[in-house]
Every structure is written in structure tokens, then in C-alpha cells.
């Protein structure tokens, strides 16, 4: 790898780190229950929305909060499903896109509402502008704001405060965080050459005299929220590998920064909201260490190239460039893959299917753990779940009923956490086994790689990532329905269980800290947390990974 | 009870071996979901031994038998651990039951004594117990005074004095009166006596899972479910790659992955933890109380008797009038040579310390006068007629005045000064001359300071309660090293302090014996009543210390912590073990179909079959190897939580990763000759 490539990687990490803390502080401020200066700016608009929607700014119980999240999100799925089904008859359809078939509409509506953006349709030809804007872009704001709200509510519970009101949080998440940042980012993308238009697909004559259709549309605004909200769904089928969706190195870097912005800043928000900034810093550093480890392995593996091609006499000095855009190069492609899976965004600027097996393993591992930052809100909830498991085991080892932020973690919390722990492995392993057994003919590769393709699809769905390993004939109703169900359960099961944990913790009397208390804001805890995540994750998925990428890599090497 | 401290005696082990087999009953096993999974695995492999091709398998008959046998032993080992832990309690209960034989009681009806069997006694009945007789039931002494041998319950052979009224009036059924005669009002109905409760406690008959045990169990069940899904989905993955997986191999993988080590030892750890408290001569009314004691933030201790000896140690001689302190010491020592009370002994010790001399020969053939409540003095009448006295200041003053002596002017100021500093003054006089005062000081028991330092390290705050004035209390508090004190405290102050601490979210422990301690004992999260104390106190407490040693509360806290730590350590060990087991079994499962996976066989195990059997054998034998640890608990030394965690992570976490690699490799070296 060239020095320039290394510098670009280091620079990006540095900027991401520098942005995380102030953004985290801003988010804490934005969701503060006390009156802040921000009320002056956003208050009038927000009050108007509250009045229009009949939102009363009252605290909700955990049950009310959870019900509000699940029911409102499900209702939106139904509305958007309906729009997709009849988009052919609706206005704003200059390119004459037909209505969607039921299973695809089911999958797509859930996909965008769960922040997954698994696209079994091709963006530029499958959706009308109305569907893109009302259905997709609308959900791209609401989905991340929903789980951001849940994470904030959870943190409030940990801090012993009332959980807040979901609808108020949702509105604030959009007005104070997503909209302003996305607006600025969209302008920058347009300046970098990304199209922003409502004109229909351009039809041009090429130099050779053939006719070519060039898809275009409101890409800039779409792109900004796609990355910022960890949505990841491409305006174009090939996502950010398309020159209109990612014109060059600068836009590529900006996209990665946007993907990382909210997930990396939430630990700092958490630190402020629980009144101990060190708590947040410890989690940030732990996650950053996993991220760096995975990034290192990924770049090293891609750089090492493909030994099979090397044996055929193909020069692998540039590393494995198969499936990567030359304009981004190896480092920026490998890094994009790690960032998009770590942040559960799912945008791609290279084909994950052609990553080296080890590089592919890293992308799956990111989604299996779902704690290397993770998607907006959802990832951080998962992180806190693992933190509580780590606290539970360490608490036992120091001979005390485990406490987290002064709250005793007892039978009820552990029951809920034990259930939450089950969801992810179940949603990945069981559907993968079913698909391999019943739908082997829709998998384009036999052997280890085919197995990885299927596992990737469900891992991506369960973790609400949405990137695809591709190569699957996944536009059938089997894939549409199963991934749709996995996405829905992967999103909302843990919302309910974790909010229940928050409700239960909020009601507890805090235990004062003594020297006998196990501290969760030091390096030792960071270590325990990392080991808990890696060991539980590794133990759960090791056999499956052995039969997929590990066997593939070992076979390639020998 | 303490006669039964040998846990590993043959009878208990034999009984446990029998129980281990009986516990294989699936109805019992289902109580422990983790081991139940192992049992199902065992039954399936057993079925395969007889029907080898039922699932289209091709593994050898020998392999099936080997897996079935190892699984059977895994189950037996786990059952044995539990039975062994239970057995210790049962043995104790048996010896207690012997105490609980039929006793004939002398029931008082009006003025007549009627002989009735003790089982006919009801609450409120009054019985007469004379020298040599057993007390027929729990009760309160309402008349008389007697020394009672309570060794059947406490194991302590020295008899204790019981008398009507006051804090030493409660007697326990099954103990023996060895002098005098008392009248006892029975306070419990048959089947509810202290002895009955004690028997059911040590037997573990009413053992309920504690909150922490339930929480841990949920996590373990969750892990088991995850591994169940991992193993059940694996054949489908393999099938896509055209690899056939054998059922016994899958069962072996499942059993190795689920946390059988902790699952098999979990209930043994709980029972043994309770048992350790009992061995320590403390009766815990529930496992919950033992767990709670590990979480204690604040301990409230009475000063006198717990932290200090009380005002009984001579610390200075203060001369009055024209005398010198040497003279005071001289006479005080002579009066104390034959005095066996702590005060008397401490006077002689102080002489040694101050290097004062006296001539014991002076009192030869003298008459020693014991301390009596009426005189409130003790002393010696010498042969030459001189009389030496030491005792309460006003009593000595009276005595001197009655002989025509004079009271030195600085006697009263000096004795007042001692009293206001929290000490007790004793006057020393010979005939009509008062020489001076012995300053009896409250002395902190040796080793208390270190104990309180340990508590501080454990994050526990100590509060001393005393009736002394604030000045004295502060002095003692500083000397003993307690964190806080309450001076001039009344019983209701204790409740106030407990409530205040609890309002801050703290868990509070306290010891007490008097009836007026009962409300505070009930309010405290962990209340330890002294066995010598009143029935009210004992009923309000959730633990009873049979030795009546209030400072034991500190050890009880350690035992509570040790109980949780043992669970945590073995859970961590159990989960960490899985890494090595994966590296043994996964390559073995697929090596034939995917030869490249040999790279994962980092232990270089002999063959796929030997690798799987070795991992499975390791998984089984680690349970009996860890039984002693589960019973004794992991070593606990008071230190800060970070130090503790680092140490335990190193031993049980890192150890848990490394040990099985070595263990499986070692077992493989033997197994390879057969598989």
C-alpha cells in the first residue's frame, strides 16, 4: 500500500475521533429534558409538529415507550407497503416504474423501516420518485431517529431518570440531529458532483450512435441521510460504487465520516447523560480497539491478494483488486467495507462478494458482533447489553451482586438480557440453515463461498446492516419473506426487552459507590467487556465461520 | 455441630455415590436444564449403541459406547457433587435429630408437677427443669438461675448461665441443665422449635434458589440454548457442503460447549456456601441472607463486647493526697495477686509494664476477700491485721470513713476526670488511708484495627454504637479505627442509623442480643442475633450466631462474598474452556472432508476420534476435580474490587483458556492408543 493510502486511512480515523466527542455532547444536549438554548432554534418548529400530531410532552412508562416505537414503526411499514404496491398509479413517476409485487414490497418496506436497506430491488428501476421520497427517504429519517430515541431512553433509565416520550424524542432526533447535518452534507455532495434533480432518466446518444439511458434523480439528499442515518440503501443498484453516488476520493471519505459520526458519538452522549464521562470513554475506546483490529486484518488480507491468482501468474502486488473501484483503491475500499459493516450502514463501494475470504469474514464478524459501534442507537443498545453481561460476570468474581452505574443487576434484568442474547444468533443461524437446506439452487456459488453468501444475507438482515454479499438469486418470495421477518424481529425484539431492562433499572434505588464496588470506567472493565464480546461472539459463530470463510481461506492458501 | 467438621468421611461419600445414581431420574434432572441436556444426549447415544444405524451413522460401535459412558460419568460427577454438598448437611441433621429424642417434661399445673412427654407441650406451658435434666422445649426462664450445657447445639462445652429476666433468659430445647433448677415458660409449639428449624436448615430441605443463583442460571440456560442452536443448525450447513455429520459427534460437541462445569457444580456451590456458614457456627435462616451479607455496605457494631472488652483493664495508677503512684500500684497489686477477675489480672500486667515492684510474700497466709455485690470491693486481710481494699470509689470511701479515715481532697476531682474520659475509677485503700485510684480503661480487642482496615478495603463502612459520651466514644473509635460512631446511643438510634443508611441504598448488617435490639435486627438487611440473646432478638434476626461472638459478622461477610465469587470464577472458567474444546472438536469433525482444516488442529491431536473423546473426557473429569473448590469456595482475601477482579480473571479466565489445551492434549496422549 502506498504512503498516501496509509495517510488517507489515518486521516479519516483522526477526523472521526475528533468529531465524535463534540457530536456526542451535542446529542446529549439535544435530548436534554431541561430547557436548553436549542429550544430557541428548534422550539417553534417542534411545537408546531407536536400540535399538529397531537403529541403531549409527557413521560412514558417503558411499556408505553416500547409500544409507541413498535406500533408507530409497524404502521409506517404498512403505509409504505401500500405506496410501493400502487406506485405505478401514483404521481411523481416520470420514468413509468411499475407497482411492486407483494413479497418484494413487504421486504422493502420492512427493510427501510428497520434501518436495514437490504435491497432486493434495483433502486433506479424499481422505485418511482414518489416511492423514493415518501417511502424511502421518509423512512431513512424516521428509522434511525426511532432507535436513537430508544438508546437515549435506555440511557435515561440507566441514569435513573424517567424514560421520556418517544414521539418527542423522535421529532427532536429528526429536527435537531438528522435534518441539519443531512442538509449540509447533501449540499457538499452536490458540490462534489452528485446529481440532485427530479428530471426523468436521461436518454442520450453515445458516440457510437447507440442509445443509452442514464438514471438520475434526487441523489444528493438521498445520499446524505443514507450515510448519516446508517441506512445504506443505494439510490442506484450498485450503491456507492456508482460514480453518481460516490464521485471520488473526497466523497468517499465524507461518506465514511457520516457513517461513523452518530455511532461513535453515542458513547460520549452516554457518558454525559449518566454523569460520568469516563463511562462513555471506556466504551468508545473498547469499540475503537475492535474497529482498528478488524480494519488491520481486513487491509492486510486484501493487500496479501489472492494466492490462487498469484499461482496463475497474475501480479498481486496491488493486492486483491477484484470487485473494487480503481478510483478508490484498495485501502479506501477495504476501509469502506469495515466502516459500513461496523456502523451497520450497508452502503458499499466495492463488491463484498469478491473480498478475500478473510476480508469477507471481517465484514460478517462486524455484523455478528453488532457492537463495533453498530448502527445508530441499535448498536449502542447491544453494546450496553454486552456491558451488562460483562458487569454481571465481573460482579460475581468480586463477590458482590453486580452493579452497573449503581443499579443492581438482578434476576429480572438478567432474564431479559438472556433473552436478548438469544435473538441475534437465532435469527442468523436458523434461517441460514433453512435456506441452505431448502433453497440451495438460488445460491450462485457451491461450497464454502455459497455458504458464506447465505450466512451474510441473514447476518446483514438480523444486524439491520443491509449490505449484500450478492450472488444470491434473492429476488424470490422465499428470500423476500424470510429476510423481511428476520429484519423485523432483529430490530424490534431487542427494543422491547432492552426498554424493559431500562424500566426496571430506572425504578431501582442507586447503590452508593464504595471501594468494594466494581468500577466500569477503567481499563480493566474495557478489557472484560472486549473479552465478553469476542468470546461470546466467537463461541456462537465459530463453527459456521469455519465452514464458510475460514475453510475458504485455508483452501486458498494450500 | 463442630464435632462433625470432617466433611469427607466415608459414610457421607458412600451416601453421595448412591444419591448420584438416584438423581439420574429425569424428573430430578430437569430441575437443572443444563445437565438435563447432557442426559438427553446420553440417552440418544445409548440408543445408538444398540441401534447404530438409526440415523444413518457410520461411526464405530466402540465410539458410541465411549461417548455414552463419558456422558454417563459427566452426569454422575455432577450429581455426586450436589449429593456430597447435601450429605454434609444431612450428617449434621442426623446428629441433631439424636438430640431431639423424647424428653419427659415436668409440667407445672397450678402448684403440682405433672410428668408429660415433651411433644405434648404447647406455647405458654410452664415446666420445671432440675439439675441433670434436659430442657424439654424452647422457652424463657421465668424463675431461678442455672448453668446450662448447650454443647448439643453450639458445640461449645463450657456451660452458660441462664437466669430469669434480662438478656440471658432464653433456653433451647435439647440442652441440659447442669446445676440448680429453673422454671421455664415454653415459647414454641412442637415442630417449630429452634432445633426443628435448625434440622430443616442444615438438611437443606427447604432450600430455595437464591436471587443471584436464579440470575446466573438464566444466563447459563441462555448460553445452552445458543449452543443448542449452533449444534442443531450445523448439520444443515455441513449438508450444503456435502459433509455428513455423525449424531454422536454432534452430541459430543454440544455437551462440550454448554456450560456443564458450572451447571454441574452450581447447586453444590450454593449448598456448600450455606454449609460453610453453619460450620462456622452461624445459622443462616436463608441462602438469601448469606448472599446479602456479601453485599453489605455498612456494619453496625456495639462497642462493648464486640470492639472492646468493656471497662475492665487497668491502664494507670493515679495517686491522691501525698502518695505516689508507685504506692498505689504496690497496694493494688497486693490486693490483686489472688484476684482472678480481668481487672485483677490487668493490675498485675500494668505493674509489669510500668516496672513497679511489689512483694507477693507480704500477703502470705492472708485472707482473700472476693468481690461481692453488696460490698463492691475486693481485697486481702493481711496476717498482721492490715486490710487492703480496692473497689468502687464510693464504697471504698464509705469503708475508709467508717474506720475514721479521711478522704483526700483531690480524690473526687480525679475520679470524676476518669469517669468523664469514659473510664472507670477504682479506689485503693489500706485501712483508713486512701492511696489513689486505678484507672480502668476501655480497651480495644487486639486485631480489631486490622479487621476494620480490611473492611475498608472491601468497601464496608463500620459504625460503632456506644452509650458512652461523645468524647470517650471518639477516643475509642479512633483507637479501633472504625469509620463512624454514635455516642450516647439508645436502641432507637440504631434503627434510625439503619434507615438512614438504607435510604442511601446501602445494605446494613448488625449484631444484637437484647430484646430492644429486635426491631433494629429486623430492619437490618443482615441481622445476626447472639444465641445467648433473647428469643425476640433471635426471631427478628436472619442469622443466629451459636457462639454468641458479635465480631463474627465480619467472617460472615467474607463467606457471602466467597459464595458469589466461587460462582463467578467457575462460570468464567467453564465458558473460557470452550475455546480449547472448539479447537479440538471442530477440526476433528471436518478434517476428513476438508483436509485444510488440519491447520486449526493446533493441539496436534492424534485423530478425529481421539480429539473428540479427549475433549469430552476433559469436560467430564473437570467436574470432580473442581468439587473441592466448589465446596471450599475460592480463596478470598480482602482487597479492592479491581485487585480481586484482576486476580480472579487471571486465575479463572486465563487459566480457563490455557488449562483445557494442556488437559485435552494430555488426555489425547492416552486416548490415542484406543481411538
PDB file of N, CA and C in Angstrom, chain A residues 9-64:
ATOM      1  N   UNK A   9      -6.055   6.698   5.364  1.00  0.00           N
ATOM      2  CA  UNK A   9      -6.703   5.899   6.407  1.00  0.00           C
ATOM      3  C   UNK A   9      -6.557   6.593   7.762  1.00  0.00           C
ATOM      4  N   UNK A  10      -5.306   7.002   8.071  1.00  0.00           N
ATOM      5  CA  UNK A  10      -5.033   7.618   9.365  1.00  0.00           C
ATOM      6  C   UNK A  10      -5.807   8.925   9.525  1.00  0.00           C
ATOM      7  N   UNK A  11      -5.846   9.705   8.441  1.00  0.00           N
ATOM      8  CA  UNK A  11      -6.522  10.996   8.478  1.00  0.00           C
ATOM      9  C   UNK A  11      -8.005  10.812   8.788  1.00  0.00           C
ATOM     10  N   UNK A  12      -8.597   9.829   8.117  1.00  0.00           N
ATOM     11  CA  UNK A  12     -10.018   9.587   8.306  1.00  0.00           C
ATOM     12  C   UNK A  12     -10.315   9.206   9.765  1.00  0.00           C
ATOM     13  N   UNK A  13      -9.467   8.304  10.304  1.00  0.00           N
ATOM     14  CA  UNK A  13      -9.678   7.868  11.682  1.00  0.00           C
ATOM     15  C   UNK A  13      -9.556   9.054  12.630  1.00  0.00           C
ATOM     16  N   UNK A  14      -8.565   9.905  12.342  1.00  0.00           N
ATOM     17  CA  UNK A  14      -8.325  11.052  13.205  1.00  0.00           C
ATOM     18  C   UNK A  14      -9.534  11.989  13.201  1.00  0.00           C
ATOM     19  N   UNK A  15     -10.034  12.296  11.996  1.00  0.00           N
ATOM     20  CA  UNK A  15     -11.181  13.216  11.915  1.00  0.00           C
ATOM     21  C   UNK A  15     -12.393  12.601  12.615  1.00  0.00           C
ATOM     22  N   UNK A  16     -12.599  11.299  12.378  1.00  0.00           N
ATOM     23  CA  UNK A  16     -13.747  10.624  13.006  1.00  0.00           C
ATOM     24  C   UNK A  16     -13.660  10.744  14.522  1.00  0.00           C
ATOM     25  N   UNK A  17     -12.427  10.523  15.055  1.00  0.00           N
ATOM     26  CA  UNK A  17     -12.227  10.620  16.508  1.00  0.00           C
ATOM     27  C   UNK A  17     -12.516  12.030  17.003  1.00  0.00           C
ATOM     28  N   UNK A  18     -12.025  13.015  16.256  1.00  0.00           N
ATOM     29  CA  UNK A  18     -12.180  14.404  16.687  1.00  0.00           C
ATOM     30  C   UNK A  18     -13.644  14.836  16.675  1.00  0.00           C
ATOM     31  N   UNK A  19     -14.406  14.279  15.729  1.00  0.00           N
ATOM     32  CA  UNK A  19     -15.811  14.688  15.616  1.00  0.00           C
ATOM     33  C   UNK A  19     -16.690  14.033  16.677  1.00  0.00           C
ATOM     34  N   UNK A  20     -16.276  12.829  17.133  1.00  0.00           N
ATOM     35  CA  UNK A  20     -17.167  12.018  17.970  1.00  0.00           C
ATOM     36  C   UNK A  20     -17.564  12.737  19.256  1.00  0.00           C
ATOM     37  N   UNK A  21     -16.577  13.328  19.933  1.00  0.00           N
ATOM     38  CA  UNK A  21     -16.864  13.896  21.250  1.00  0.00           C
ATOM     39  C   UNK A  21     -17.826  15.088  21.193  1.00  0.00           C
ATOM     40  N   UNK A  22     -17.495  16.119  20.351  1.00  0.00           N
ATOM     41  CA  UNK A  22     -18.431  17.243  20.299  1.00  0.00           C
ATOM     42  C   UNK A  22     -19.823  16.826  19.822  1.00  0.00           C
ATOM     43  N   UNK A  23     -19.893  15.893  18.866  1.00  0.00           N
ATOM     44  CA  UNK A  23     -21.212  15.449  18.405  1.00  0.00           C
ATOM     45  C   UNK A  23     -21.961  14.777  19.542  1.00  0.00           C
ATOM     46  N   UNK A  24     -21.216  13.945  20.306  1.00  0.00           N
ATOM     47  CA  UNK A  24     -21.837  13.269  21.444  1.00  0.00           C
ATOM     48  C   UNK A  24     -22.402  14.264  22.432  1.00  0.00           C
ATOM     49  N   UNK A  25     -21.643  15.321  22.699  1.00  0.00           N
ATOM     50  CA  UNK A  25     -22.118  16.356  23.620  1.00  0.00           C
ATOM     51  C   UNK A  25     -23.368  17.022  23.063  1.00  0.00           C
ATOM     52  N   UNK A  26     -23.335  17.282  21.736  1.00  0.00           N
ATOM     53  CA  UNK A  26     -24.473  17.947  21.104  1.00  0.00           C
ATOM     54  C   UNK A  26     -25.728  17.081  21.232  1.00  0.00           C
ATOM     55  N   UNK A  27     -25.566  15.764  21.019  1.00  0.00           N
ATOM     56  CA  UNK A  27     -26.740  14.875  21.087  1.00  0.00           C
ATOM     57  C   UNK A  27     -27.323  14.889  22.504  1.00  0.00           C
ATOM     58  N   UNK A  28     -26.430  14.817  23.502  1.00  0.00           N
ATOM     59  CA  UNK A  28     -26.903  14.825  24.894  1.00  0.00           C
ATOM     60  C   UNK A  28     -27.697  16.102  25.158  1.00  0.00           C
ATOM     61  N   UNK A  29     -27.183  17.193  24.639  1.00  0.00           N
ATOM     62  CA  UNK A  29     -27.817  18.494  24.779  1.00  0.00           C
ATOM     63  C   UNK A  29     -29.183  18.493  24.087  1.00  0.00           C
ATOM     64  N   UNK A  30     -29.207  17.938  22.892  1.00  0.00           N
ATOM     65  CA  UNK A  30     -30.427  17.956  22.084  1.00  0.00           C
ATOM     66  C   UNK A  30     -31.560  17.196  22.765  1.00  0.00           C
ATOM     67  N   UNK A  31     -31.201  16.126  23.492  1.00  0.00           N
ATOM     68  CA  UNK A  31     -32.237  15.299  24.110  1.00  0.00           C
ATOM     69  C   UNK A  31     -32.450  15.643  25.580  1.00  0.00           C
ATOM     70  N   UNK A  32     -31.771  16.688  26.033  1.00  0.00           N
ATOM     71  CA  UNK A  32     -31.882  17.032  27.447  1.00  0.00           C
ATOM     72  C   UNK A  32     -33.324  17.383  27.803  1.00  0.00           C
ATOM     73  N   UNK A  33     -33.731  16.944  28.986  1.00  0.00           N
ATOM     74  CA  UNK A  33     -35.090  17.232  29.426  1.00  0.00           C
ATOM     75  C   UNK A  33     -35.223  18.662  29.941  1.00  0.00           C
ATOM     76  N   UNK A  34     -34.080  19.238  30.300  1.00  0.00           N
ATOM     77  CA  UNK A  34     -34.139  20.624  30.750  1.00  0.00           C
ATOM     78  C   UNK A  34     -34.190  21.557  29.542  1.00  0.00           C
ATOM     79  N   UNK A  35     -34.584  22.776  29.805  1.00  0.00           N
ATOM     80  CA  UNK A  35     -34.617  23.746  28.699  1.00  0.00           C
ATOM     81  C   UNK A  35     -33.195  24.093  28.310  1.00  0.00           C
ATOM     82  N   UNK A  36     -32.918  24.062  27.024  1.00  0.00           N
ATOM     83  CA  UNK A  36     -31.577  24.410  26.566  1.00  0.00           C
ATOM     84  C   UNK A  36     -31.702  25.502  25.513  1.00  0.00           C
ATOM     85  N   UNK A  37     -30.555  26.048  25.143  1.00  0.00           N
ATOM     86  CA  UNK A  37     -30.532  27.084  24.119  1.00  0.00           C
ATOM     87  C   UNK A  37     -31.095  26.598  22.799  1.00  0.00           C
ATOM     88  N   UNK A  38     -31.031  25.270  22.613  1.00  0.00           N
ATOM     89  CA  UNK A  38     -31.508  24.721  21.342  1.00  0.00           C
ATOM     90  C   UNK A  38     -33.013  24.920  21.170  1.00  0.00           C
ATOM     91  N   UNK A  39     -33.725  25.017  22.322  1.00  0.00           N
ATOM     92  CA  UNK A  39     -35.175  25.193  22.237  1.00  0.00           C
ATOM     93  C   UNK A  39     -35.542  26.439  21.447  1.00  0.00           C
ATOM     94  N   UNK A  40     -34.681  27.453  21.567  1.00  0.00           N
ATOM     95  CA  UNK A  40     -34.986  28.704  20.884  1.00  0.00           C
ATOM     96  C   UNK A  40     -34.967  28.523  19.375  1.00  0.00           C
ATOM     97  N   UNK A  41     -34.016  27.703  18.925  1.00  0.00           N
ATOM     98  CA  UNK A  41     -33.877  27.489  17.485  1.00  0.00           C
ATOM     99  C   UNK A  41     -34.935  26.529  16.953  1.00  0.00           C
ATOM    100  N   UNK A  42     -35.087  25.402  17.678  1.00  0.00           N
ATOM    101  CA  UNK A  42     -35.933  24.342  17.134  1.00  0.00           C
ATOM    102  C   UNK A  42     -37.335  24.342  17.733  1.00  0.00           C
ATOM    103  N   UNK A  43     -37.476  25.054  18.862  1.00  0.00           N
ATOM    104  CA  UNK A  43     -38.745  25.034  19.580  1.00  0.00           C
ATOM    105  C   UNK A  43     -39.971  25.320  18.719  1.00  0.00           C
ATOM    106  N   UNK A  44     -39.992  26.438  17.994  1.00  0.00           N
ATOM    107  CA  UNK A  44     -41.195  26.786  17.220  1.00  0.00           C
ATOM    108  C   UNK A  44     -41.611  25.678  16.252  1.00  0.00           C
ATOM    109  N   UNK A  45     -40.645  25.162  15.498  1.00  0.00           N
ATOM    110  CA  UNK A  45     -40.954  24.109  14.536  1.00  0.00           C
ATOM    111  C   UNK A  45     -41.472  22.861  15.257  1.00  0.00           C
ATOM    112  N   UNK A  46     -40.748  22.491  16.336  1.00  0.00           N
ATOM    113  CA  UNK A  46     -41.120  21.278  17.070  1.00  0.00           C
ATOM    114  C   UNK A  46     -42.498  21.415  17.693  1.00  0.00           C
ATOM    115  N   UNK A  47     -42.770  22.598  18.275  1.00  0.00           N
ATOM    116  CA  UNK A  47     -44.077  22.790  18.899  1.00  0.00           C
ATOM    117  C   UNK A  47     -45.192  22.697  17.879  1.00  0.00           C
ATOM    118  N   UNK A  48     -44.903  23.203  16.683  1.00  0.00           N
ATOM    119  CA  UNK A  48     -45.886  23.116  15.610  1.00  0.00           C
ATOM    120  C   UNK A  48     -46.175  21.649  15.300  1.00  0.00           C
ATOM    121  N   UNK A  49     -45.091  20.853  15.197  1.00  0.00           N
ATOM    122  CA  UNK A  49     -45.267  19.419  14.906  1.00  0.00           C
ATOM    123  C   UNK A  49     -46.048  18.752  16.024  1.00  0.00           C
ATOM    124  N   UNK A  50     -45.672  19.067  17.277  1.00  0.00           N
ATOM    125  CA  UNK A  50     -46.369  18.448  18.412  1.00  0.00           C
ATOM    126  C   UNK A  50     -47.854  18.761  18.338  1.00  0.00           C
ATOM    127  N   UNK A  51     -48.169  20.029  17.993  1.00  0.00           N
ATOM    128  CA  UNK A  51     -49.559  20.433  17.971  1.00  0.00           C
ATOM    129  C   UNK A  51     -50.292  19.732  16.823  1.00  0.00           C
ATOM    130  N   UNK A  52     -49.638  19.691  15.669  1.00  0.00           N
ATOM    131  CA  UNK A  52     -50.262  19.059  14.505  1.00  0.00           C
ATOM    132  C   UNK A  52     -50.533  17.585  14.748  1.00  0.00           C
ATOM    133  N   UNK A  53     -49.574  16.919  15.406  1.00  0.00           N
ATOM    134  CA  UNK A  53     -49.708  15.471  15.605  1.00  0.00           C
ATOM    135  C   UNK A  53     -50.403  15.134  16.916  1.00  0.00           C
ATOM    136  N   UNK A  54     -50.712  16.144  17.700  1.00  0.00           N
ATOM    137  CA  UNK A  54     -51.348  15.870  18.987  1.00  0.00           C
ATOM    138  C   UNK A  54     -50.421  15.158  19.961  1.00  0.00           C
ATOM    139  N   UNK A  55     -49.154  15.498  19.926  1.00  0.00           N
ATOM    140  CA  UNK A  55     -48.196  14.863  20.843  1.00  0.00           C
ATOM    141  C   UNK A  55     -48.180  15.630  22.159  1.00  0.00           C
ATOM    142  N   UNK A  56     -48.470  14.918  23.254  1.00  0.00           N
ATOM    143  CA  UNK A  56     -48.355  15.543  24.568  1.00  0.00           C
ATOM    144  C   UNK A  56     -46.977  15.218  25.121  1.00  0.00           C
ATOM    145  N   UNK A  57     -46.321  16.240  25.630  1.00  0.00           N
ATOM    146  CA  UNK A  57     -44.936  16.015  26.061  1.00  0.00           C
ATOM    147  C   UNK A  57     -44.907  15.431  27.466  1.00  0.00           C
ATOM    148  N   UNK A  58     -45.363  14.189  27.601  1.00  0.00           N
ATOM    149  CA  UNK A  58     -45.386  13.551  28.911  1.00  0.00           C
ATOM    150  C   UNK A  58     -44.463  12.350  28.911  1.00  0.00           C
ATOM    151  N   UNK A  59     -43.914  12.074  30.089  1.00  0.00           N
ATOM    152  CA  UNK A  59     -43.058  10.900  30.200  1.00  0.00           C
ATOM    153  C   UNK A  59     -43.878   9.633  30.021  1.00  0.00           C
ATOM    154  N   UNK A  60     -43.259   8.640  29.369  1.00  0.00           N
ATOM    155  CA  UNK A  60     -43.941   7.371  29.170  1.00  0.00           C
ATOM    156  C   UNK A  60     -43.297   6.307  30.055  1.00  0.00           C
ATOM    157  N   UNK A  61     -44.091   5.271  30.389  1.00  0.00           N
ATOM    158  CA  UNK A  61     -43.506   4.110  31.066  1.00  0.00           C
ATOM    159  C   UNK A  61     -42.758   3.306  30.010  1.00  0.00           C
ATOM    160  N   UNK A  62     -41.955   2.333  30.446  1.00  0.00           N
ATOM    161  CA  UNK A  62     -41.191   1.580  29.441  1.00  0.00           C
ATOM    162  C   UNK A  62     -42.110   0.866  28.473  1.00  0.00           C
ATOM    163  N   UNK A  63     -43.261   0.420  29.007  1.00  0.00           N
ATOM    164  CA  UNK A  63     -44.192  -0.299  28.130  1.00  0.00           C
ATOM    165  C   UNK A  63     -44.774   0.637  27.085  1.00  0.00           C
ATOM    166  N   UNK A  64     -45.171   1.838  27.546  1.00  0.00           N
ATOM    167  CA  UNK A  64     -45.723   2.801  26.597  1.00  0.00           C
ATOM    168  C   UNK A  64     -44.681   3.185  25.547  1.00  0.00           C
TER     169      UNK A  64
END
